[in-house]
Tab-separated table of C-alpha atoms and ligand atoms in Angstrom:
chain	number	residue	atom	x	y	z
V	4	UNK	CA	203.988	31.989	157.216
V	5	UNK	CA	207.124	31.634	159.318
V	6	UNK	CA	210.416	31.522	157.482
V	7	UNK	CA	213.640	31.174	159.434
V	8	UNK	CA	216.999	30.874	157.736
V	9	UNK	CA	220.477	30.497	159.201
V	10	UNK	CA	219.333	31.947	162.523
V	11	UNK	CA	222.312	32.191	164.886
V	12	UNK	CA	222.843	33.655	168.359
V	13	UNK	CA	225.971	33.737	170.477
V	14	UNK	CA	226.224	34.765	174.120
V	15	UNK	CA	229.940	35.307	174.694
V	16	UNK	CA	231.583	31.929	174.190
V	17	UNK	CA	228.213	30.077	174.002
V	18	UNK	CA	226.604	29.542	170.617
V	19	UNK	CA	223.003	29.187	171.801
V	20	UNK	CA	221.501	28.882	168.297
V	21	UNK	CA	223.599	27.737	165.383
V	22	UNK	CA	222.174	28.191	161.886
V	23	UNK	CA	218.527	27.124	162.305
V	24	UNK	CA	216.468	26.816	159.088
V	25	UNK	CA	212.719	26.331	159.405
V	26	UNK	CA	209.531	27.118	157.540
V	27	UNK	CA	206.056	26.732	159.032
V	28	UNK	CA	202.903	26.954	156.958
V	29	UNK	CA	199.214	27.587	157.623
V	30	UNK	CA	197.565	24.698	159.446
V	31	UNK	CA	200.794	23.471	161.002
V	32	UNK	CA	201.315	23.156	164.749
V	33	UNK	CA	205.022	22.718	165.162
V	34	UNK	CA	206.289	21.320	168.455
V	35	UNK	CA	209.716	22.592	169.343
V	36	UNK	CA	211.525	20.070	171.539
V	37	UNK	CA	214.969	19.820	173.023
V	38	UNK	CA	216.848	19.340	176.258
V	39	UNK	CA	217.310	22.232	178.710
V	40	UNK	CA	219.548	24.864	177.187
V	41	UNK	CA	219.160	23.518	173.624
V	42	UNK	CA	218.239	26.975	172.302
V	43	UNK	CA	214.436	26.774	172.000
V	44	UNK	CA	213.609	29.996	173.856
V	45	UNK	CA	216.436	31.890	172.162
V	46	UNK	CA	215.176	30.807	168.723
V	47	UNK	CA	211.613	31.830	169.589
V	48	UNK	CA	212.748	35.197	170.976
V	49	UNK	CA	214.621	35.920	167.736
V	50	UNK	CA	211.689	34.792	165.570
V	51	UNK	CA	209.402	37.095	167.575
V	52	UNK	CA	211.746	40.091	167.346
V	53	UNK	CA	212.632	40.259	171.046
V	54	UNK	CA	216.280	39.397	170.509
V	55	UNK	CA	218.476	40.411	167.592
V	56	UNK	CA	220.210	37.502	165.859
V	57	UNK	CA	223.951	37.458	165.137
V	58	UNK	CA	223.233	35.805	161.809
V	59	UNK	CA	220.381	34.716	159.568
V	60	UNK	CA	216.846	36.076	159.454
V	61	UNK	CA	213.246	35.379	160.430
V	62	UNK	CA	210.206	36.467	158.397
V	63	UNK	CA	206.619	36.490	159.615
V	64	UNK	CA	204.089	36.434	156.756
V	65	UNK	CA	206.863	37.721	154.470
V	66	UNK	CA	207.936	40.592	156.765
V	67	UNK	CA	211.492	40.545	158.061
V	68	UNK	CA	211.375	40.669	161.864
V	69	UNK	CA	214.449	42.928	162.033
V	70	UNK	CA	213.878	45.370	159.207
V	71	UNK	CA	210.060	45.362	159.094
V	72	UNK	CA	209.472	44.687	162.788
V	73	UNK	CA	206.106	46.368	163.322
V	74	UNK	CA	204.458	44.768	160.293
V	75	UNK	CA	205.895	41.361	161.258
V	76	UNK	CA	204.760	41.706	164.880
V	77	UNK	CA	201.246	42.757	163.762
V	78	UNK	CA	200.865	39.285	162.303
V	79	UNK	CA	202.262	37.626	165.384
V	80	UNK	CA	201.091	36.588	168.849
V	81	UNK	CA	203.983	35.754	171.145
V	82	UNK	CA	203.891	34.072	174.530
V	83	UNK	CA	207.267	34.433	176.222
V	84	UNK	CA	208.436	32.043	178.918
V	85	UNK	CA	207.410	32.926	182.475
V	86	UNK	CA	204.664	35.255	183.649
V	87	UNK	CA	203.162	38.241	181.829
V	88	UNK	CA	204.621	41.658	182.535
V	89	UNK	CA	202.895	44.293	184.734
V	90	UNK	CA	202.042	42.170	187.796
V	91	UNK	CA	200.208	45.105	189.470
V	92	UNK	CA	197.536	45.120	186.760
V	93	UNK	CA	194.476	42.898	186.827
V	94	UNK	CA	193.958	40.643	183.776
V	95	UNK	CA	191.190	43.044	182.627
V	96	UNK	CA	193.544	46.039	182.801
V	97	UNK	CA	196.416	44.124	181.212
V	98	UNK	CA	194.330	42.829	178.314
V	99	UNK	CA	192.862	46.358	177.890
V	100	UNK	CA	196.390	47.697	177.624
V	101	UNK	CA	197.409	44.994	175.118
V	102	UNK	CA	194.285	45.744	173.037
V	103	UNK	CA	195.291	49.417	172.968
V	104	UNK	CA	198.864	48.538	171.959
V	105	UNK	CA	197.419	46.331	169.223
V	106	UNK	CA	195.439	49.320	167.939
V	107	UNK	CA	192.018	48.033	168.998
V	108	UNK	CA	189.462	50.356	170.588
V	109	UNK	CA	185.733	50.552	171.374
V	110	UNK	CA	183.673	47.501	170.459
V	111	UNK	CA	186.562	45.856	168.610
V	112	UNK	CA	188.674	45.950	171.801
V	113	UNK	CA	185.779	44.813	174.007
V	114	UNK	CA	184.940	41.916	171.684
V	115	UNK	CA	188.574	40.845	171.346
V	116	UNK	CA	189.065	40.866	175.130
V	117	UNK	CA	185.800	38.999	175.743
V	118	UNK	CA	186.743	36.324	173.188
V	119	UNK	CA	190.260	35.865	174.607
V	120	UNK	CA	188.919	35.732	178.197
V	121	UNK	CA	186.330	33.172	177.179
V	122	UNK	CA	188.859	30.983	175.311
V	123	UNK	CA	191.322	30.976	178.215
V	124	UNK	CA	188.621	30.748	180.943
V	125	UNK	CA	189.877	33.795	182.821
V	126	UNK	CA	186.498	35.054	184.091
V	127	UNK	CA	186.996	34.101	187.754
V	128	UNK	CA	190.173	36.176	188.134
V	129	UNK	CA	189.569	39.178	185.873
V	130	UNK	CA	189.697	41.725	188.708
V	131	UNK	CA	192.552	40.207	190.725
V	132	UNK	CA	196.125	41.607	190.416
V	133	UNK	CA	198.194	39.329	188.157
V	134	UNK	CA	200.844	39.118	190.877
V	135	UNK	CA	198.406	37.284	193.161
V	136	UNK	CA	197.259	34.712	190.562
V	137	UNK	CA	198.253	31.057	190.619
V	138	UNK	CA	200.917	29.974	188.115
V	139	UNK	CA	198.275	28.410	185.871
V	140	UNK	CA	196.138	31.554	185.707
V	141	UNK	CA	199.226	33.716	185.062
V	142	UNK	CA	200.100	31.460	182.151
V	143	UNK	CA	196.558	31.753	180.796
V	144	UNK	CA	196.727	35.556	180.987
V	145	UNK	CA	199.874	35.194	178.842
V	146	UNK	CA	198.032	32.990	176.348
V	147	UNK	CA	195.110	35.456	176.277
V	148	UNK	CA	197.374	38.402	175.360
V	149	UNK	CA	199.060	36.327	172.633
V	150	UNK	CA	195.763	35.458	170.900
V	151	UNK	CA	193.970	38.768	171.604
V	152	UNK	CA	194.291	40.241	168.089
V	153	UNK	CA	193.619	36.858	166.428
V	154	UNK	CA	197.006	36.821	164.665
V	155	UNK	CA	197.764	34.430	161.793
V	156	UNK	CA	201.033	33.368	163.461
V	157	UNK	CA	201.455	32.239	167.069
V	158	UNK	CA	204.768	31.535	168.795
V	159	UNK	CA	204.287	30.208	172.313
V	160	UNK	CA	207.066	29.213	174.703
V	161	UNK	CA	205.751	26.338	176.854
V	162	UNK	CA	202.072	27.398	176.752
V	163	UNK	CA	200.962	24.666	179.169
V	164	UNK	CA	203.799	25.062	181.681
V	165	UNK	CA	202.370	25.163	185.227
V	166	UNK	CA	198.822	24.237	184.186
V	167	UNK	CA	196.955	21.404	185.900
V	168	UNK	CA	195.842	18.452	183.716
V	169	UNK	CA	192.398	19.979	183.025
V	170	UNK	CA	193.875	23.334	182.048
V	171	UNK	CA	196.511	21.621	179.897
V	172	UNK	CA	193.722	19.810	178.083
V	173	UNK	CA	191.782	23.069	177.625
V	174	UNK	CA	194.781	24.955	176.207
V	175	UNK	CA	195.621	22.054	173.871
V	176	UNK	CA	192.027	22.022	172.628
V	177	UNK	CA	192.278	25.786	172.080
V	178	UNK	CA	195.499	25.386	170.078
V	179	UNK	CA	193.889	22.661	167.971
V	180	UNK	CA	190.777	24.742	167.351
V	181	UNK	CA	192.850	27.733	166.211
V	182	UNK	CA	195.254	25.699	164.080
V	183	UNK	CA	193.469	25.330	160.710
V	184	UNK	CA	194.021	28.951	159.675
V	185	UNK	CA	197.179	29.763	161.618
V	186	UNK	CA	200.830	28.760	161.751
V	187	UNK	CA	201.628	27.849	165.351
V	188	UNK	CA	204.934	27.063	167.040
V	189	UNK	CA	204.969	25.813	170.615
V	190	UNK	CA	207.911	24.689	172.693
V	191	UNK	CA	207.355	21.972	175.221
V	192	UNK	CA	209.078	19.433	177.424
V	193	UNK	CA	205.963	17.273	177.412
V	194	UNK	CA	206.273	14.612	174.763
V	195	UNK	CA	202.608	13.659	175.133
V	196	UNK	CA	201.786	17.249	174.148
V	197	UNK	CA	203.488	16.690	170.806
V	198	UNK	CA	201.361	13.624	170.157
V	199	UNK	CA	198.222	15.456	171.355
V	200	UNK	CA	198.438	18.678	169.317
V	201	UNK	CA	201.396	18.882	166.942
V	202	UNK	CA	201.316	18.110	163.245
V	203	UNK	CA	205.100	18.284	163.171
V	204	UNK	CA	207.926	18.013	165.678
V	205	UNK	CA	211.366	19.578	165.486
V	206	UNK	CA	214.005	18.490	167.972
V	207	UNK	CA	216.895	20.839	168.584
V	208	UNK	CA	220.036	20.070	170.490
V	209	UNK	CA	222.976	22.371	171.216
V	210	UNK	CA	221.497	25.008	168.924
V	211	UNK	CA	220.976	22.798	165.866
V	212	UNK	CA	218.007	20.921	164.399
V	213	UNK	CA	218.595	17.197	164.868
V	214	UNK	CA	215.165	15.847	163.816
V	215	UNK	CA	212.198	17.217	161.866
V	216	UNK	CA	209.110	15.168	161.029
V	217	UNK	CA	205.529	14.316	161.865
V	218	UNK	CA	205.017	12.687	165.274
V	219	UNK	CA	204.356	9.400	163.404
V	220	UNK	CA	207.656	9.694	161.504
V	221	UNK	CA	209.538	10.259	164.750
V	222	UNK	CA	207.720	7.356	166.437
V	223	UNK	CA	208.796	5.128	163.539
V	224	UNK	CA	212.401	5.734	164.660
V	225	UNK	CA	211.662	4.266	168.104
V	226	UNK	CA	213.002	0.833	169.032
V	227	UNK	CA	209.441	0.046	170.214
V	228	UNK	CA	207.818	0.965	166.875
V	229	UNK	CA	205.460	-1.942	166.025
V	230	UNK	CA	206.829	-3.999	168.927
V	231	UNK	CA	204.285	-6.523	170.251
V	232	UNK	CA	204.010	-7.413	173.932
V	233	UNK	CA	202.248	-10.401	175.482
V	234	UNK	CA	201.482	-10.814	179.160
V	235	UNK	CA	201.600	-14.533	180.010
V	236	UNK	CA	202.130	-16.645	183.163
V	237	UNK	CA	205.808	-16.517	184.211
V	238	UNK	CA	206.122	-20.291	183.767
V	239	UNK	CA	205.346	-19.964	180.031
V	240	UNK	CA	207.662	-17.024	179.354
V	241	UNK	CA	210.727	-18.936	178.116
V	242	UNK	CA	208.694	-21.110	175.763
V	243	UNK	CA	206.768	-18.117	174.402
V	244	UNK	CA	209.982	-16.153	173.880
V	245	UNK	CA	211.615	-19.067	172.051
V	246	UNK	CA	208.638	-19.462	169.700
V	247	UNK	CA	208.449	-15.705	169.029
V	248	UNK	CA	212.132	-15.747	167.992
V	249	UNK	CA	211.227	-18.244	165.270
V	250	UNK	CA	209.043	-15.646	163.471
V	251	UNK	CA	211.177	-14.436	160.522
V	252	UNK	CA	210.223	-10.742	160.977
V	253	UNK	CA	211.232	-10.738	164.661
V	254	UNK	CA	214.627	-9.186	165.354
V	255	UNK	CA	214.773	-9.616	169.112
V	256	UNK	CA	212.671	-10.762	172.085
V	257	UNK	CA	212.906	-9.407	175.623
V	258	UNK	CA	211.128	-10.565	178.751
V	259	UNK	CA	210.557	-9.271	182.263
V	260	UNK	CA	208.898	-11.143	185.121
V	261	UNK	CA	206.940	-9.605	187.987
V	262	UNK	CA	204.324	-11.049	190.395
V	263	UNK	CA	204.120	-14.401	188.628
V	264	UNK	CA	203.454	-12.788	185.237
V	265	UNK	CA	205.844	-12.205	182.389
V	266	UNK	CA	205.829	-9.482	179.820
V	267	UNK	CA	207.381	-10.803	176.617
V	268	UNK	CA	208.086	-8.245	173.883
V	269	UNK	CA	208.932	-9.046	170.273
V	270	UNK	CA	210.784	-6.301	168.390
V	271	UNK	CA	210.424	-6.312	164.593
V	272	UNK	CA	213.070	-6.187	161.888
V	273	UNK	CA	212.909	-2.857	160.005
V	274	UNK	CA	209.647	-1.785	161.672
V	275	UNK	CA	207.709	-4.752	160.181
V	276	UNK	CA	204.125	-5.343	161.372
V	277	UNK	CA	204.164	-8.324	163.749
V	278	UNK	CA	200.734	-8.233	165.312
V	279	UNK	CA	199.091	-10.808	162.994
V	280	UNK	CA	201.987	-13.280	163.185
V	281	UNK	CA	202.142	-13.019	166.968
V	282	UNK	CA	198.401	-13.195	167.630
V	283	UNK	CA	198.066	-16.103	165.152
V	284	UNK	CA	200.837	-18.006	166.914
V	285	UNK	CA	199.328	-17.274	170.351
V	286	UNK	CA	195.938	-18.706	169.372
V	287	UNK	CA	197.365	-21.729	167.482
V	288	UNK	CA	199.563	-22.643	170.427
V	289	UNK	CA	196.920	-21.960	173.087
V	290	UNK	CA	199.070	-19.628	175.156
V	291	UNK	CA	197.381	-18.301	178.273
V	292	UNK	CA	197.535	-14.649	177.133
V	293	UNK	CA	196.273	-12.012	179.578
V	294	UNK	CA	197.132	-9.066	177.346
V	295	UNK	CA	198.484	-8.565	173.858
V	296	UNK	CA	199.257	-5.152	172.379
V	297	UNK	CA	201.321	-3.446	169.714
V	298	UNK	CA	203.013	-0.093	170.180
V	299	UNK	CA	203.259	2.840	167.773
V	300	UNK	CA	206.598	3.744	169.363
V	301	UNK	CA	207.900	5.824	172.220
V	302	UNK	CA	208.766	9.452	171.657
V	303	UNK	CA	210.848	9.609	174.856
V	304	UNK	CA	213.049	6.834	173.463
V	305	UNK	CA	213.582	8.732	170.199
V	306	UNK	CA	214.221	11.974	172.087
V	307	UNK	CA	216.822	10.277	174.287
V	308	UNK	CA	218.516	8.507	171.398
V	309	UNK	CA	218.813	11.750	169.458
V	310	UNK	CA	219.807	14.105	172.249
V	311	UNK	CA	221.949	11.941	174.535
V	312	UNK	CA	225.461	12.773	173.505
V	313	UNK	CA	228.348	10.377	173.107
V	314	UNK	CA	229.992	11.570	176.333
V	315	UNK	CA	226.779	10.958	178.301
V	316	UNK	CA	226.345	7.535	176.708
V	317	UNK	CA	229.913	6.581	177.597
V	318	UNK	CA	229.325	7.739	181.191
V	319	UNK	CA	226.095	5.729	181.404
V	320	UNK	CA	227.638	2.573	179.990
V	321	UNK	CA	230.492	2.848	182.520
V	322	UNK	CA	228.013	3.272	185.433
T	413	ATP	P1	214.988	25.315	178.490
T	413	ATP	O1	214.374	24.065	177.982
T	413	ATP	O2	215.785	25.072	179.749
T	413	ATP	O3	214.039	26.471	178.591
T	413	ATP	P2	216.042	26.345	175.958
T	413	ATP	O4	216.136	25.244	174.946
T	413	ATP	O5	214.890	27.258	175.849
T	413	ATP	O6	216.147	25.709	177.433
T	413	ATP	P3	217.675	28.687	175.833
T	413	ATP	O7	217.009	29.383	176.966
T	413	ATP	O8	217.387	29.197	174.467
T	413	ATP	O9	217.429	27.131	175.880
T	413	ATP	O10	219.254	28.764	176.111
T	413	ATP	C1	220.225	28.290	175.180
T	413	ATP	C2	221.612	28.574	175.742
T	413	ATP	O11	221.866	29.994	175.740
T	413	ATP	C3	221.810	28.139	177.184
T	413	ATP	O12	223.139	27.683	177.329
T	413	ATP	C4	221.597	29.405	177.973
T	413	ATP	O13	222.298	29.375	179.204
T	413	ATP	C5	222.177	30.447	177.036
T	413	ATP	N1	221.545	31.773	177.211
T	413	ATP	C6	220.248	32.069	176.955
T	413	ATP	N2	220.009	33.391	177.162
T	413	ATP	C7	221.189	33.922	177.562
T	413	ATP	C8	221.626	35.245	177.937
T	413	ATP	N3	220.783	36.258	177.908
T	413	ATP	N4	222.919	35.404	178.295
T	413	ATP	C9	223.801	34.360	178.299
T	413	ATP	N5	223.459	33.109	177.944
T	413	ATP	C10	222.183	32.880	177.584
């Protein structure tokens, strides 16, 4: 439903987006991740037809965004970064205007606005100028205009930016509920958001795709994937660590002591499952275990490993 090929954008000497290829199908919620300035917003603007590319193309439901713009944008809901335009309007006026632009009138417009207002919980502020709304409500007005015409494709630039934890949860639930019959792309800096709503994550860095997979596939690249941690009394830590090292599937053991307790973590070779070996050893050897847990992996670790460049690494290792 979204087809992007060779998409490129230069701003003077900066190549903001450098040959991005991407397809997104029905039922997918693709999380677009990357450091500041990686090119996420620029890619989304080009895919939505708000910025002309210098190379490549984007198609929405088969319609080229540059040569068949209106038909492509009919199939598309787009939430740009920042606040919605027309701050003097109230949400009711703004959504009425968007409905008109989308070709809806009469009952169809009223029903579409009511549904979008309900889904984004905008009732309390419908008659208040957008300019005077809190950041979270402004963002929700933006989400409401993007979903108003129930488009098959949604492109949303940081949809939960500025929302409080309850509102974040509500918008994520909304995205999930809409996802089965839509193709959705969201950009985010919140790695927990990827795990909460995305079926697929794409990491871009310096305008290029550097990782593309399900959240589970990315987690499998984490150093902590299938690592097992035990919390034991500090006095037992060295002995526990030494025994854990004797397990053939253990690659490395690390420990940290605080307040008389030690956290001892066994890292597996090649992502092997360690939990049974470790828990079996702990019960056979009567360790005084306060906690024992395995980890799926840490997305922040993968993100850092992929997007921290050699120069930064060298600087960090010198520090
Ligand atoms: P963030 O996470 O900070 O929102 P991003 O991944 O969305 O970043 P972009 O906003 O797409 O990144 O910017 C990519 C690069 O292009 C940056 O170096 C940015 O400064 C540059 N850039 C974006 N828009 C313009 C513009 N209109 N004129 C000049 N440079 C621009």
